[in-house]
mmCIF file of C-alpha atoms in Angstrom:
data_model
loop_
_atom_site.group_PDB
_atom_site.id
_atom_site.type_symbol
_atom_site.label_atom_id
_atom_site.label_comp_id
_atom_site.label_asym_id
_atom_site.label_seq_id
_atom_site.Cartn_x
_atom_site.Cartn_y
_atom_site.Cartn_z
ATOM 1 C CA MET H 1 -31.523 7.980 26.425
ATOM 2 C CA ASN H 2 -28.511 10.073 27.416
ATOM 3 C CA ARG H 3 -26.032 10.990 25.727
ATOM 4 C CA PHE H 4 -23.549 8.598 26.268
ATOM 5 C CA SER H 5 -25.607 5.983 24.267
ATOM 6 C CA LEU H 6 -26.179 8.098 22.082
ATOM 7 C CA ALA H 7 -22.579 8.679 21.542
ATOM 8 C CA VAL H 8 -22.063 5.215 21.731
ATOM 9 C CA SER H 9 -24.843 3.924 19.341
ATOM 10 C CA GLY H 10 -23.505 7.048 16.786
ATOM 11 C CA ALA H 11 -19.883 5.290 16.534
ATOM 12 C CA ILE H 12 -21.057 1.636 16.326
ATOM 13 C CA ALA H 13 -22.826 2.953 13.285
ATOM 14 C CA ARG H 14 -20.265 4.734 11.249
ATOM 15 C CA VAL H 15 -17.934 2.140 11.984
ATOM 16 C CA THR H 16 -20.216 -0.732 10.499
ATOM 17 C CA GLU H 17 -22.341 1.414 8.465
ATOM 18 C CA ALA H 18 -19.387 2.251 5.922
ATOM 19 C CA ALA H 19 -16.129 2.016 4.858
ATOM 20 C CA LEU H 20 -14.533 4.769 5.900
ATOM 21 C CA GLY H 21 -11.760 6.861 4.055
ATOM 22 C CA PRO H 22 -12.483 5.639 0.556
ATOM 23 C CA TYR H 23 -9.949 8.262 -0.877
ATOM 24 C CA GLN H 24 -7.148 7.897 1.555
ATOM 25 C CA THR H 25 -7.333 3.785 0.900
ATOM 26 C CA ALA H 26 -6.762 4.516 -2.392
ATOM 27 C CA VAL H 27 -4.267 7.079 -2.399
ATOM 28 C CA VAL H 28 -2.358 4.698 0.040
ATOM 29 C CA ARG H 29 -3.020 1.881 -2.579
ATOM 30 C CA ILE H 30 -1.612 3.482 -5.365
ATOM 31 C CA GLY H 31 1.377 4.912 -3.553
ATOM 32 C CA PHE H 32 2.702 1.844 -2.539
ATOM 33 C CA SER H 33 1.787 -0.353 -5.536
ATOM 34 C CA ALA H 34 3.801 2.366 -7.275
ATOM 35 C CA THR H 35 6.583 2.704 -5.180
ATOM 36 C CA TRP H 36 7.064 -1.016 -5.619
ATOM 37 C CA LEU H 37 6.772 -0.939 -9.537
ATOM 38 C CA LEU H 38 9.127 1.911 -10.093
ATOM 39 C CA PHE H 39 11.326 0.033 -7.551
ATOM 40 C CA LEU H 40 11.121 -3.574 -9.151
ATOM 41 C CA LEU H 41 11.666 -1.312 -12.241
ATOM 42 C CA ARG H 42 14.302 0.145 -11.762
ATOM 43 C CA GLU H 43 16.376 -2.812 -10.135
ATOM 44 C CA LEU H 44 15.376 -4.814 -13.373
ATOM 45 C CA PRO H 45 18.756 -5.187 -14.553
ATOM 46 C CA HIS H 46 20.486 -6.256 -11.189
ATOM 47 C CA ARG H 47 17.622 -8.540 -9.725
ATOM 48 C CA HIS H 48 19.726 -11.151 -9.796
ATOM 49 C CA GLU H 49 21.912 -9.674 -7.593
ATOM 50 C CA LEU H 50 19.240 -8.171 -5.374
ATOM 51 C CA TYR H 51 17.361 -11.146 -4.727
ATOM 52 C CA GLY H 52 17.849 -13.804 -7.216
ATOM 53 C CA PRO H 53 20.475 -16.667 -7.771
ATOM 54 C CA ASP H 54 23.498 -14.153 -7.977
ATOM 55 C CA GLY H 55 23.475 -12.723 -5.305
ATOM 56 C CA PRO H 56 26.302 -12.352 -2.236
ATOM 57 C CA TRP H 57 23.338 -13.626 0.214
ATOM 58 C CA SER H 58 22.897 -16.862 -1.319
ATOM 59 C CA TRP H 59 20.088 -19.344 -1.645
ATOM 60 C CA ASP H 60 22.120 -22.361 1.230
ATOM 61 C CA LEU H 61 22.346 -18.598 3.364
ATOM 62 C CA ALA H 62 18.594 -17.452 2.838
ATOM 63 C CA GLN H 63 16.927 -21.041 3.262
ATOM 64 C CA GLN H 64 19.165 -21.589 6.448
ATOM 65 C CA LEU H 65 17.864 -17.471 7.990
ATOM 66 C CA ILE H 66 14.412 -18.036 7.116
ATOM 67 C CA ALA H 67 14.537 -21.900 8.600
ATOM 68 C CA SER H 68 15.565 -20.005 12.312
ATOM 69 C CA ASN H 69 13.068 -17.200 11.704
ATOM 70 C CA GLY H 70 9.899 -18.678 9.782
ATOM 71 C CA SER H 71 9.504 -16.077 7.041
ATOM 72 C CA PHE H 72 7.403 -16.875 4.594
ATOM 73 C CA THR H 73 8.990 -16.514 0.681
ATOM 74 C CA THR H 74 8.219 -17.920 -2.363
ATOM 75 C CA LEU H 75 12.211 -18.202 -3.720
ATOM 76 C CA MET H 76 12.355 -21.130 -1.337
ATOM 77 C CA TRP H 77 10.270 -23.244 -2.934
ATOM 78 C CA SER H 78 12.732 -23.583 -5.874
ATOM 79 C CA ASP H 79 16.258 -21.964 -6.565
ATOM 80 C CA GLY H 80 16.196 -22.102 -10.453
ATOM 81 C CA ARG H 81 16.648 -18.819 -12.448
ATOM 82 C CA VAL H 82 13.643 -19.817 -14.241
ATOM 83 C CA TRP H 83 11.206 -19.662 -11.116
ATOM 84 C CA PHE H 84 12.826 -16.313 -9.995
ATOM 85 C CA GLU H 85 12.258 -15.143 -13.245
ATOM 86 C CA ILE H 86 8.169 -16.133 -12.660
ATOM 87 C CA VAL H 87 8.191 -14.588 -9.118
ATOM 88 C CA TYR H 88 10.100 -11.257 -10.289
ATOM 89 C CA ALA H 89 7.415 -11.020 -13.402
ATOM 90 C CA LEU H 90 4.258 -11.624 -10.981
ATOM 91 C CA GLY H 91 5.367 -8.921 -8.647
ATOM 92 C CA VAL H 92 5.679 -6.671 -11.441
ATOM 93 C CA LEU H 93 2.389 -7.512 -12.908
ATOM 94 C CA SER H 94 0.331 -7.720 -9.228
ATOM 95 C CA SER H 95 2.134 -4.025 -8.870
ATOM 96 C CA ALA H 96 0.719 -2.579 -11.983
ATOM 97 C CA LEU H 97 -2.705 -4.275 -11.521
ATOM 98 C CA LEU H 98 -2.982 -3.113 -7.795
ATOM 99 C CA MET H 99 -2.254 0.601 -8.554
ATOM 100 C CA LEU H 100 -4.987 0.520 -11.191
ATOM 101 C CA GLY H 101 -6.902 -1.286 -9.330
ATOM 102 C CA TRP H 102 -8.153 -4.300 -11.768
ATOM 103 C CA ARG H 103 -9.631 -7.204 -9.401
ATOM 104 C CA THR H 104 -7.880 -5.573 -6.358
ATOM 105 C CA ARG H 105 -8.883 -7.655 -3.684
ATOM 106 C CA THR H 106 -7.053 -10.926 -5.573
ATOM 107 C CA MET H 107 -3.879 -8.247 -6.607
ATOM 108 C CA SER H 108 -3.583 -7.363 -3.011
ATOM 109 C CA VAL H 109 -2.842 -10.939 -2.101
ATOM 110 C CA LEU H 110 -0.724 -11.382 -5.083
ATOM 111 C CA PHE H 111 0.959 -7.798 -3.883
ATOM 112 C CA MET H 112 1.754 -9.045 -0.531
ATOM 113 C CA VAL H 113 2.981 -12.268 -1.833
ATOM 114 C CA GLY H 114 5.328 -10.471 -4.297
ATOM 115 C CA VAL H 115 6.624 -7.976 -1.993
ATOM 116 C CA LEU H 116 7.323 -10.953 1.129
ATOM 117 C CA SER H 117 9.150 -12.907 -1.294
ATOM 118 C CA LEU H 118 11.423 -10.823 -2.558
ATOM 119 C CA GLN H 119 12.014 -8.706 0.538
ATOM 120 C CA ASN H 120 12.335 -12.212 2.447
ATOM 121 C CA ARG H 121 14.582 -13.503 0.001
ATOM 122 C CA SER H 122 17.765 -10.906 1.205
ATOM 123 C CA VAL H 123 16.728 -9.390 4.068
ATOM 124 C CA PHE H 124 20.227 -7.376 4.123
ATOM 125 C CA MET H 125 19.065 -5.341 0.878
ATOM 126 C CA GLY H 126 16.252 -3.164 2.438
ATOM 127 C CA ASP H 127 15.765 0.094 4.060
ATOM 128 C CA GLY H 128 13.681 1.741 6.060
ATOM 129 C CA GLY H 129 11.282 2.398 3.546
ATOM 130 C CA ASP H 130 11.184 -1.224 2.674
ATOM 131 C CA ASN H 131 9.909 -1.735 6.529
ATOM 132 C CA VAL H 132 7.179 0.039 5.769
ATOM 133 C CA LEU H 133 6.295 -1.063 2.387
ATOM 134 C CA HIS H 134 6.792 -4.532 4.064
ATOM 135 C CA LEU H 135 4.191 -3.783 6.815
ATOM 136 C CA MET H 136 1.659 -2.006 4.461
ATOM 137 C CA SER H 137 1.486 -4.739 1.913
ATOM 138 C CA ILE H 138 -0.138 -7.058 4.621
ATOM 139 C CA TYR H 139 -2.641 -4.529 5.950
ATOM 140 C CA LEU H 140 -3.784 -3.484 2.530
ATOM 141 C CA VAL H 141 -4.816 -7.038 1.889
ATOM 142 C CA PHE H 142 -7.613 -6.045 4.937
ATOM 143 C CA THR H 143 -8.603 -3.297 3.391
ATOM 144 C CA ARG H 144 -11.727 -2.120 1.029
ATOM 145 C CA CYS H 145 -8.875 0.011 -1.249
ATOM 146 C CA ALA H 146 -10.138 0.112 -4.384
ATOM 147 C CA GLN H 147 -13.893 1.705 -3.407
ATOM 148 C CA VAL H 148 -12.934 4.949 -5.630
ATOM 149 C CA TRP H 149 -10.122 5.786 -8.673
ATOM 150 C CA SER H 150 -10.399 1.893 -9.533
ATOM 151 C CA LEU H 151 -10.821 -0.230 -12.937
ATOM 152 C CA ASP H 152 -13.231 -2.288 -10.241
ATOM 153 C CA ALA H 153 -15.341 0.967 -9.515
ATOM 154 C CA ARG H 154 -15.673 1.367 -13.039
ATOM 155 C CA ARG H 155 -16.932 -2.044 -14.024
ATOM 156 C CA ALA H 156 -19.129 -1.884 -10.982
ATOM 157 C CA VAL H 157 -20.799 1.017 -12.132
ATOM 158 C CA ARG H 158 -21.370 0.117 -15.470
ATOM 159 C CA GLU H 159 -22.769 -3.325 -14.143
ATOM 160 C CA ARG H 160 -25.212 -1.800 -11.963
ATOM 161 C CA ALA H 161 -25.901 0.452 -14.802
ATOM 162 C CA ALA H 162 -26.612 -2.907 -16.837
ATOM 163 C CA ARG H 163 -28.794 -4.724 -13.925
ATOM 164 C CA ALA H 164 -31.115 -1.531 -14.040
ATOM 165 C CA ARG H 165 -31.401 -1.271 -17.955
ATOM 166 C CA GLY H 166 -32.815 -5.716 -17.066
ATOM 167 C CA GLU H 167 -29.579 -7.082 -18.330
ATOM 168 C CA ARG H 168 -28.537 -9.930 -17.082
ATOM 169 C CA VAL H 169 -24.307 -9.630 -15.819
ATOM 170 C CA THR H 170 -22.090 -12.584 -15.364
ATOM 171 C CA ASP H 171 -18.714 -12.209 -14.281
ATOM 172 C CA ARG H 172 -16.470 -14.923 -15.625
ATOM 173 C CA THR H 173 -13.039 -13.342 -14.760
ATOM 174 C CA GLY H 174 -13.092 -13.520 -10.971
ATOM 175 C CA PRO H 175 -14.542 -17.121 -10.394
ATOM 176 C CA ALA H 176 -11.801 -18.171 -12.956
ATOM 177 C CA LEU H 177 -9.017 -16.568 -11.105
ATOM 178 C CA TRP H 178 -10.318 -17.557 -8.101
ATOM 179 C CA GLY H 179 -10.037 -21.420 -9.030
ATOM 180 C CA VAL H 180 -6.924 -21.046 -10.274
ATOM 181 C CA LEU H 181 -5.197 -19.568 -7.337
ATOM 182 C CA GLY H 182 -7.303 -22.000 -5.133
ATOM 183 C CA VAL H 183 -5.252 -25.108 -7.347
ATOM 184 C CA VAL H 184 -2.259 -23.469 -6.683
ATOM 185 C CA LEU H 185 -2.211 -22.981 -2.915
ATOM 186 C CA ALA H 186 -3.484 -26.459 -2.765
ATOM 187 C CA ALA H 187 -0.903 -27.739 -4.453
ATOM 188 C CA VAL H 188 2.069 -25.821 -2.987
ATOM 189 C CA THR H 189 0.168 -26.826 0.765
ATOM 190 C CA LEU H 190 -0.108 -30.717 0.043
ATOM 191 C CA VAL H 191 3.307 -30.230 -1.297
ATOM 192 C CA GLY H 192 4.607 -28.886 2.074
ATOM 193 C CA ARG H 193 6.132 -25.394 0.758
ATOM 194 C CA MET H 194 3.746 -23.881 3.071
ATOM 195 C CA GLN H 195 6.567 -24.042 5.426
ATOM 196 C CA GLY H 196 7.698 -21.490 8.703
ATOM 197 C CA ASP H 197 4.901 -19.392 9.950
ATOM 198 C CA TRP H 198 1.355 -20.115 10.359
ATOM 199 C CA LEU H 199 0.507 -16.379 9.839
ATOM 200 C CA ILE H 200 0.769 -15.742 5.947
ATOM 201 C CA PRO H 201 -0.695 -19.227 4.780
ATOM 202 C CA ALA H 202 -3.680 -18.840 7.322
ATOM 203 C CA LEU H 203 -4.299 -15.518 5.699
ATOM 204 C CA LEU H 204 -4.480 -16.718 2.031
ATOM 205 C CA TRP H 205 -6.458 -19.465 2.872
ATOM 206 C CA THR H 206 -8.647 -17.039 4.594
ATOM 207 C CA VAL H 207 -9.003 -14.963 1.872
ATOM 208 C CA TRP H 208 -9.783 -17.403 -0.493
ATOM 209 C CA VAL H 209 -12.567 -18.922 1.532
ATOM 210 C CA VAL H 210 -13.954 -15.436 1.970
ATOM 211 C CA GLN H 211 -14.207 -14.514 -1.320
ATOM 212 C CA ALA H 212 -15.678 -18.162 -2.175
ATOM 213 C CA LEU H 213 -18.588 -17.378 0.300
ATOM 214 C CA TRP H 214 -19.072 -13.545 -0.628
ATOM 215 C CA TRP H 215 -19.713 -14.777 -4.059
ATOM 216 C CA LEU H 216 -22.341 -17.645 -2.939
ATOM 217 C CA VAL H 217 -24.050 -15.088 -0.641
ATOM 218 C CA GLY H 218 -23.960 -12.811 -3.396
ATOM 219 C CA ARG H 219 -25.400 -14.908 -5.923
ATOM 220 C CA ARG H 220 -27.276 -18.016 -3.901
ATOM 221 C CA ALA H 221 -28.626 -16.027 -1.409
ATOM 222 C CA GLY H 222 -32.659 -15.800 -1.596
ATOM 223 C CA THR H 223 -32.565 -12.553 0.806
ATOM 224 C CA GLY H 224 -30.071 -9.459 1.314
ATOM 225 C CA GLU H 225 -29.782 -10.161 4.925
ATOM 226 C CA PRO H 226 -26.398 -12.477 4.422
ATOM 227 C CA ARG H 227 -25.181 -10.124 2.075
ATOM 228 C CA ILE H 228 -25.862 -7.132 4.464
ATOM 229 C CA LEU H 229 -23.826 -9.012 7.464
ATOM 230 C CA LEU H 230 -20.911 -9.870 5.418
ATOM 231 C CA ASP H 231 -21.096 -6.066 3.973
ATOM 232 C CA VAL H 232 -20.955 -5.143 7.942
ATOM 233 C CA ILE H 233 -18.202 -7.346 8.286
ATOM 234 C CA GLY H 234 -16.443 -6.408 5.589
ATOM 235 C CA ASN H 235 -16.798 -2.538 6.881
ATOM 236 C CA ILE H 236 -15.354 -3.245 10.407
ATOM 237 C CA VAL H 237 -12.322 -5.005 9.048
ATOM 238 C CA HIS H 238 -11.590 -2.382 6.477
ATOM 239 C CA ASN H 239 -11.941 0.796 9.325
ATOM 240 C CA GLY H 240 -10.028 -1.438 11.339
ATOM 241 C CA ALA H 241 -7.206 -2.131 9.431
ATOM 242 C CA LEU H 242 -7.065 1.435 8.514
ATOM 243 C CA LEU H 243 -6.966 2.271 12.200
ATOM 244 C CA VAL H 244 -3.883 0.450 12.081
ATOM 245 C CA ILE H 245 -2.396 1.917 8.951
ATOM 246 C CA MET H 246 -2.682 5.658 10.879
ATOM 247 C CA ALA H 247 -1.420 4.056 13.994
ATOM 248 C CA GLU H 248 1.436 3.004 12.455
ATOM 249 C CA ALA H 249 2.168 5.695 10.663
ATOM 250 C CA CYS H 250 2.441 7.658 13.720
ATOM 251 C CA LEU H 251 4.197 5.265 15.984
ATOM 252 C CA ILE H 252 6.899 5.315 13.088
ATOM 253 C CA TYR H 253 7.291 9.450 13.323
ATOM 254 C CA ALA H 254 7.028 9.127 17.202
ATOM 255 C CA THR H 255 9.563 6.510 17.881
ATOM 256 C CA ALA H 256 11.716 8.449 15.104
ATOM 257 C CA GLY H 257 11.649 11.475 17.111
ATOM 258 C CA TRP H 258 12.383 10.349 20.236
ATOM 259 C CA TYR H 259 15.341 8.041 19.481
ATOM 260 C CA LYS H 260 16.870 11.424 17.418
ATOM 261 C CA VAL H 261 16.041 13.636 20.893
ATOM 262 C CA GLN H 262 18.279 11.362 22.880
ATOM 263 C CA GLY H 263 21.040 11.578 20.089
ATOM 264 C CA SER H 264 23.954 13.630 20.675
ATOM 265 C CA ARG H 265 24.266 14.937 17.374
ATOM 266 C CA TRP H 266 20.263 15.923 16.750
ATOM 267 C CA GLN H 267 20.815 17.535 20.535
ATOM 268 C CA ASP H 268 23.760 20.003 19.438
ATOM 269 C CA GLY H 269 22.080 20.573 16.207
ATOM 270 C CA THR H 270 24.211 19.138 13.855
ATOM 271 C CA ALA H 271 23.142 15.985 12.760
ATOM 272 C CA VAL H 272 21.473 17.130 9.396
ATOM 273 C CA TYR H 273 25.386 17.938 8.363
ATOM 274 C CA TYR H 274 26.965 14.923 8.201
ATOM 275 C CA PRO H 275 24.734 12.575 6.067
ATOM 276 C CA LEU H 276 25.110 15.573 3.470
ATOM 277 C CA HIS H 277 28.731 14.943 2.994
ATOM 278 C CA LEU H 278 28.418 11.284 2.604
ATOM 279 C CA GLU H 279 29.452 9.804 -0.516
ATOM 280 C CA TYR H 280 26.696 7.484 -0.704
ATOM 281 C CA PHE H 281 23.683 9.963 0.155
ATOM 282 C CA SER H 282 25.614 12.337 -2.207
ATOM 283 C CA PRO H 283 23.718 11.970 -5.886
ATOM 284 C CA TRP H 284 24.254 15.852 -6.468
ATOM 285 C CA PRO H 285 27.558 16.713 -4.141
ATOM 286 C CA ALA H 286 27.049 20.745 -5.280
ATOM 287 C CA LEU H 287 23.213 20.838 -4.124
ATOM 288 C CA ALA H 288 24.774 18.927 -0.822
ATOM 289 C CA ASP H 289 27.141 21.546 -0.097
ATOM 290 C CA LEU H 290 25.157 24.532 -1.001
ATOM 291 C CA LEU H 291 22.625 22.891 1.794
ATOM 292 C CA SER H 292 25.247 22.552 4.494
ATOM 293 C CA ALA H 293 27.022 25.763 3.670
ATOM 294 C CA SER H 294 24.924 27.744 6.752
ATOM 295 C CA GLY H 295 25.255 26.467 10.053
ATOM 296 C CA THR H 296 21.996 27.762 11.057
ATOM 297 C CA MET H 297 20.301 26.603 8.048
ATOM 298 C CA VAL H 298 21.253 23.105 9.282
ATOM 299 C CA MET H 299 20.955 23.751 12.589
ATOM 300 C CA LEU H 300 17.089 24.834 11.731
ATOM 301 C CA VAL H 301 16.289 21.724 9.433
ATOM 302 C CA THR H 302 17.914 19.241 12.444
ATOM 303 C CA TYR H 303 15.859 20.534 15.027
ATOM 304 C CA GLY H 304 12.596 21.247 13.300
ATOM 305 C CA THR H 305 13.414 17.550 12.166
ATOM 306 C CA VAL H 306 12.597 16.309 15.641
ATOM 307 C CA LEU H 307 10.221 18.874 16.633
ATOM 308 C CA VAL H 308 7.526 17.502 13.595
ATOM 309 C CA GLN H 309 8.320 13.865 13.937
ATOM 310 C CA VAL H 310 7.624 14.204 17.967
ATOM 311 C CA ALA H 311 4.702 16.704 17.753
ATOM 312 C CA PHE H 312 2.819 15.411 14.432
ATOM 313 C CA PRO H 313 0.997 12.162 16.508
ATOM 314 C CA PHE H 314 -0.512 14.908 18.983
ATOM 315 C CA THR H 315 -1.492 17.190 16.312
ATOM 316 C CA LEU H 316 -4.105 14.606 14.772
ATOM 317 C CA PHE H 317 -6.495 16.230 17.621
ATOM 318 C CA ASN H 318 -6.626 19.611 15.556
ATOM 319 C CA ARG H 319 -6.773 19.371 12.137
ATOM 320 C CA ARG H 320 -5.074 22.503 10.915
ATOM 321 C CA VAL H 321 -2.337 21.769 12.348
ATOM 322 C CA LYS H 322 -2.488 18.528 11.209
ATOM 323 C CA ASN H 323 -2.552 19.798 7.596
ATOM 324 C CA VAL H 324 0.040 21.904 8.114
ATOM 325 C CA LEU H 325 2.648 19.468 9.680
ATOM 326 C CA LEU H 326 1.713 16.895 6.755
ATOM 327 C CA ALA H 327 2.717 19.310 4.128
ATOM 328 C CA VAL H 328 6.102 20.358 5.939
ATOM 329 C CA MET H 329 6.807 16.121 6.510
ATOM 330 C CA MET H 330 5.411 15.447 2.838
ATOM 331 C CA THR H 331 7.890 18.138 1.611
ATOM 332 C CA GLU H 332 10.770 16.853 3.638
ATOM 333 C CA HIS H 333 10.428 13.686 2.335
ATOM 334 C CA ALA H 334 10.361 14.991 -1.658
ATOM 335 C CA VAL H 335 13.620 17.056 0.000
ATOM 336 C CA ILE H 336 15.182 13.976 0.770
ATOM 337 C CA ALA H 337 14.257 12.015 -2.546
ATOM 338 C CA VAL H 338 16.519 14.641 -4.592
ATOM 339 C CA VAL H 339 19.170 15.318 -2.258
ATOM 340 C CA LEU H 340 20.425 12.522 -0.372
ATOM 341 C CA GLY H 341 19.145 10.074 -3.380
ATOM 342 C CA LEU H 342 16.522 7.655 -1.633
ATOM 343 C CA PRO H 343 13.234 8.390 -4.022
ATOM 344 C CA PHE H 344 11.944 5.253 -2.841
ATOM 345 C CA PHE H 345 12.069 5.412 0.792
ATOM 346 C CA SER H 346 10.569 8.792 0.121
ATOM 347 C CA LEU H 347 7.872 7.583 -1.868
ATOM 348 C CA ALA H 348 6.755 5.011 0.492
ATOM 349 C CA MET H 349 7.027 7.668 3.952
ATOM 350 C CA ILE H 350 4.339 10.084 1.199
ATOM 351 C CA ALA H 351 2.383 7.199 0.876
ATOM 352 C CA ALA H 352 1.923 6.134 4.508
ATOM 353 C CA ASP H 353 1.229 10.095 5.195
ATOM 354 C CA ALA H 354 -1.612 10.239 2.100
ATOM 355 C CA VAL H 355 -3.667 8.086 4.999
ATOM 356 C CA PHE H 356 -3.595 11.592 6.747
ATOM 357 C CA LEU H 357 -5.072 13.702 3.519
ATOM 358 C CA PRO H 358 -8.032 15.681 4.040
ATOM 359 C CA THR H 359 -11.076 14.108 1.740
ATOM 360 C CA GLY H 360 -11.946 17.398 0.202
ATOM 361 C CA PHE H 361 -8.375 17.803 -1.038
ATOM 362 C CA LEU H 362 -8.115 14.452 -2.569
ATOM 363 C CA ARG H 363 -11.794 14.831 -3.944
ATOM 364 C CA ARG H 364 -10.158 17.969 -5.820
ATOM 365 C CA LEU H 365 -7.852 16.564 -6.890
ATOM 366 C CA GLY H 366 -9.566 13.277 -8.471
ATOM 367 C CA CYS H 367 -11.648 16.288 -10.030
ATOM 368 C CA ARG H 368 -8.594 18.170 -11.682
ATOM 369 C CA ALA H 369 -7.497 14.642 -12.910
ATOM 370 C CA ALA H 370 -10.481 13.858 -14.513
ATOM 371 C CA ARG H 371 -10.380 17.409 -16.052
ATOM 372 C CA ALA H 372 -7.167 16.695 -17.658
ATOM 373 C CA ARG H 373 -8.163 13.370 -18.524
ATOM 374 C CA ASP H 374 -10.674 14.890 -20.247
ATOM 375 C CA ARG H 375 -8.647 17.689 -22.288
ATOM 376 C CA LEU H 376 -6.171 15.303 -22.822
ATOM 377 C CA ALA H 377 -8.957 13.406 -24.764
ATOM 378 C CA ARG H 378 -10.257 15.654 -26.699
ATOM 379 C CA ARG H 379 -7.059 17.046 -27.878
ATOM 380 C CA GLY H 380 -6.572 13.062 -28.966
ATOM 381 C CA GLY H 381 -9.658 13.508 -31.066
ATOM 382 C CA ARG H 382 -11.817 11.571 -28.697
ATOM 383 C CA VAL H 383 -15.500 12.453 -27.676
ATOM 384 C CA THR H 384 -16.684 11.781 -24.078
ATOM 385 C CA LEU H 385 -20.321 10.656 -24.796
ATOM 386 C CA PRO H 386 -22.579 12.049 -22.156
ATOM 387 C CA GLY H 387 -22.916 9.782 -19.115
ATOM 388 C CA GLN H 388 -19.994 7.811 -19.719
ATOM 389 C CA ARG H 389 -18.077 9.525 -16.573
ATOM 390 C CA ALA H 390 -19.910 7.816 -13.778
ATOM 391 C CA ARG H 391 -19.901 8.879 -10.418
ATOM 392 C CA GLU H 392 -17.928 7.222 -7.385
ATOM 393 C CA ASN H 393 -19.574 4.766 -5.370
ATOM 394 C CA PRO H 394 -18.462 3.850 -1.938
ATOM 395 C CA ASP H 395 -19.362 0.778 -2.553
ATOM 396 C CA ALA H 396 -18.019 -0.161 -5.835
ATOM 397 C CA GLU H 397 -14.951 -2.617 -4.980
ATOM 398 C CA HIS H 398 -16.903 -5.538 -3.810
ATOM 399 C CA VAL H 399 -20.238 -4.978 -6.364
ATOM 400 C CA GLY H 400 -18.991 -7.448 -9.177
ATOM 401 C CA SER H 401 -15.407 -7.649 -8.258
ATOM 402 C CA GLY H 402 -15.664 -11.337 -8.181
ATOM 403 C CA ALA H 403 -11.735 -12.399 -6.992
#
């Protein structure tokens, strides 16, 4: 076998044998769900004006637009205030549970439905961060993003330990969720609510059928081959989605950088100066004045922003340079959050950048968080029993995860 054949077979084995990037996808899951959750909680007093019946973009206008573009939103199923409150509350709940990693496959679907429902209801309320969140909410459905740092992973470890002791483990929550959501999905389909573009309804039905197949194979198959086949398919889908997320992040920075290059204000090095003096983007006027007082600093930040965004996709071939530029971009987004008053845009972009973080760094971060948790537990009078903290398992999400 020649070297090319060995490389191809190794690449195929790597893609099919495991779901890659477990820590990166976990951070992306936590980052985007936390961003959406914090946004919904902050806008809770203004929810009716943003997405509800009291908004300037009325229900009739939204209905006309959605009839023309075929966007998916459950808020078009009814114009009642009670229905809006239910959808908003489910958006908050699904975001919190996805962040914690509870029944992640189901919560990722509900999270996507919540994001699309609210954003497509009032399309003029968002910014660039909302567009990223819109896309990532769809991509997360295809990932196995609860392999680590999730309640699903912890439950899978406990179930595996129980089976090793000879105990019988029965999951009732997963099938119950699957049944309830199946009834709801069938009802809205039969009454004709799934109108417009076919993509999201088809995705919802596909995930529902796949979950049923996964449960049947895991509990009824006499041999392990069907489950292995499903694992291989799941790994391929996950790795493909992970590649799409990485490509999307690179595309965002590449297009943003090249469009900036064409702008006259970016070419003469003064582009950063102007948003610092817009009232809408100046929550801290004194800080904005301080940063814009030096023409040299403004020029360096302007040219540096363009350089980093254009160069980042090409630095993926060099790990050290990539990590340096990644730290610079995350720092830049943190500064934007404070100086320009765009916290949710910055959180969304930092969550997208997190897919490129090194695995070793994320593991160390997880270990430090675990040690801090243990210290807090000891200060609170709790005692951690030996063996209570189990190791993380890359296959934990789909072992006993039910729905």
